[in-house]
């Protein structure tokens, strides 16, 4: 029993979040991920607060479990030679480097396919090639600003803002892992690798517009852009007598059950609320009806009444509540880990279960260059050669 | 040339968004997806505003391109028999039905693997099995309320709210497609299928906490939960003289270039701003500095000045702006489509490019039961048998 990607060797030249969540998704399911970092390391090692030791932020640890770290200076010829050696023996190469820079390094698909035709070469880009933004640098908020994510908040609240997560990085990275899985599947059938290009802006434009192109899907549009139900100012946890609750009475059965529960059974015959499409058209009124009713009882009272009728409902968790959530406790979601240099940690479980088996050995998030020697040895370097690389500054090793 | 999943047959018993975005991701890359719908159809057909004809909302169209629709009543024996026949010939079965209901229908992994051991059986669940919420119903806002998504807004703005997209559905669906890709890869190597379980709550708890467990990654915590930089109230597009701009000066080179651009070169020596980790610790002050400087010029002026220094920056797009974005135009992102029943539409391009080839034939989003006869014929039914199923009410066909 091992993970579905057991034996897949990934060379990971990515940083911050978009690439690291991609390769973590592969690593969590069994792939052998080698994270190649420059001297100084992945920016995320220091870009987030909360650490016991410099370069080992909590956020870096979360996104880089189950990987090994090799520190190479790609500006030096010997560092670049070591990098190429790693890629020659790999199944997958992932980067989030601009295409022109990748080509300058000789790490573009064409160059690497010549030595390793089975390689799957995944480029995560801010902007797809061929468009005018292609060479622009970007981080997550740049993409939130452009792709309509910030715009959904202006529609809902009057003011553009970002989702307080590096959401576009995170989502695009998950999609990149999806694409790599598809390419691995194809390679098993054809025997040859391919180049895969995963642009953040286009993926997020697709994400947002799949939800909110709405009436503008039609040409000419049959109404304004945007799903008015979800863009409603009231689309949020609603106040109860003592806190918050979220309810989702969407189908007729759920809506009519909800009307009964709040003592307004006549609403099922109200033309505004008698069908899913009527409730969608009258979303604002439906939200008001819920809001007025829900503040009359406590959260616990409502959860009991609504659950009994199988109406989707839930309490509201703060981040601290989430860490104590009883369902997650039942599932063993937050796990204790003893990290060799960072001490006792809390790790989240891999959420998805594969009946055919899971990754055998879990690895801790690596210190910068923790596996430089081990990985280079596996790639065929003698210990003395590794020593020379380190002396020349082309590689670095973590202190023991 | 065809997509990486060409030839993969998917039976899709999902609805709304979480399942449909999963199977659209498979379909866009070449899989043959058969969408099985009950009489009345997928709730999303009517749950969103904006349509030319009942049951064909813009939102449904977006999430269901490249699929064929079969309408079966699974409450009737003959409908259920047809369903099983489809699954027996499939590579992948995806549902977002609660496990107990799936078992009652005889569509659980154990039952289906007995007749089709190569089947990949993917269950998208609200809550993972074994935990106390496992049998609760849920929609996207329920998961946003529980998983910390809403909580990030309380941290940033003082009030819990939802991302105005069905974000947890959408992300979990993308992850489910990722998992199916991994399972398809393994099946090519082992010859046997497996059950895959993809729970929304656990996936979103992982998503949020990977970003925001932060200092609470350590046990005992070395500080509060949450990435203070991203939870800052000012984490949003910033006002210029005539609109908004977003900037991302994260590395030293970017930050120092930004200080030069705003005429404050001395800031590079300010202990609050001299390194990535100092700027992270002093995120609030760094945001204020940006905000005060940026309002002094127009968006276009800033974009010119900052781009010249390779500092990540972008304008802000409304949803309408996005549809006119010049980079997306260069890429041909919004495409014209002539739908046989819904007329002229705007369709978004598949964002990801596979060098080994793409899906050959694009399909329009189907009307309810548009392919009932065609699909049942391919599964071995005679025309007369399909007629009998329809007469008995076990299947439905779209009117021509």
XYZ file of C-alpha atoms in Angstrom, chain B residues 10-14 19 22-23 26 92-96 120-124 176 180:
21
model
C -17.140 9.304 -16.797
C -20.599 8.780 -15.327
C -21.453 11.958 -13.480
C -24.183 11.817 -10.849
C -23.520 15.281 -9.474
C -19.467 17.919 -8.849
C -14.993 18.414 -11.222
C -16.461 16.700 -14.253
C -12.266 16.170 -16.849
C -14.945 6.863 -13.477
C -18.086 7.383 -11.416
C -18.461 10.685 -9.562
C -21.241 11.630 -7.169
C -21.922 14.256 -4.532
C -12.589 4.756 -10.075
C -15.359 5.649 -7.667
C -15.128 9.238 -6.494
C -17.394 10.428 -3.693
C -17.459 14.141 -3.140
C -11.729 15.966 -6.850
C -9.320 11.324 -10.179
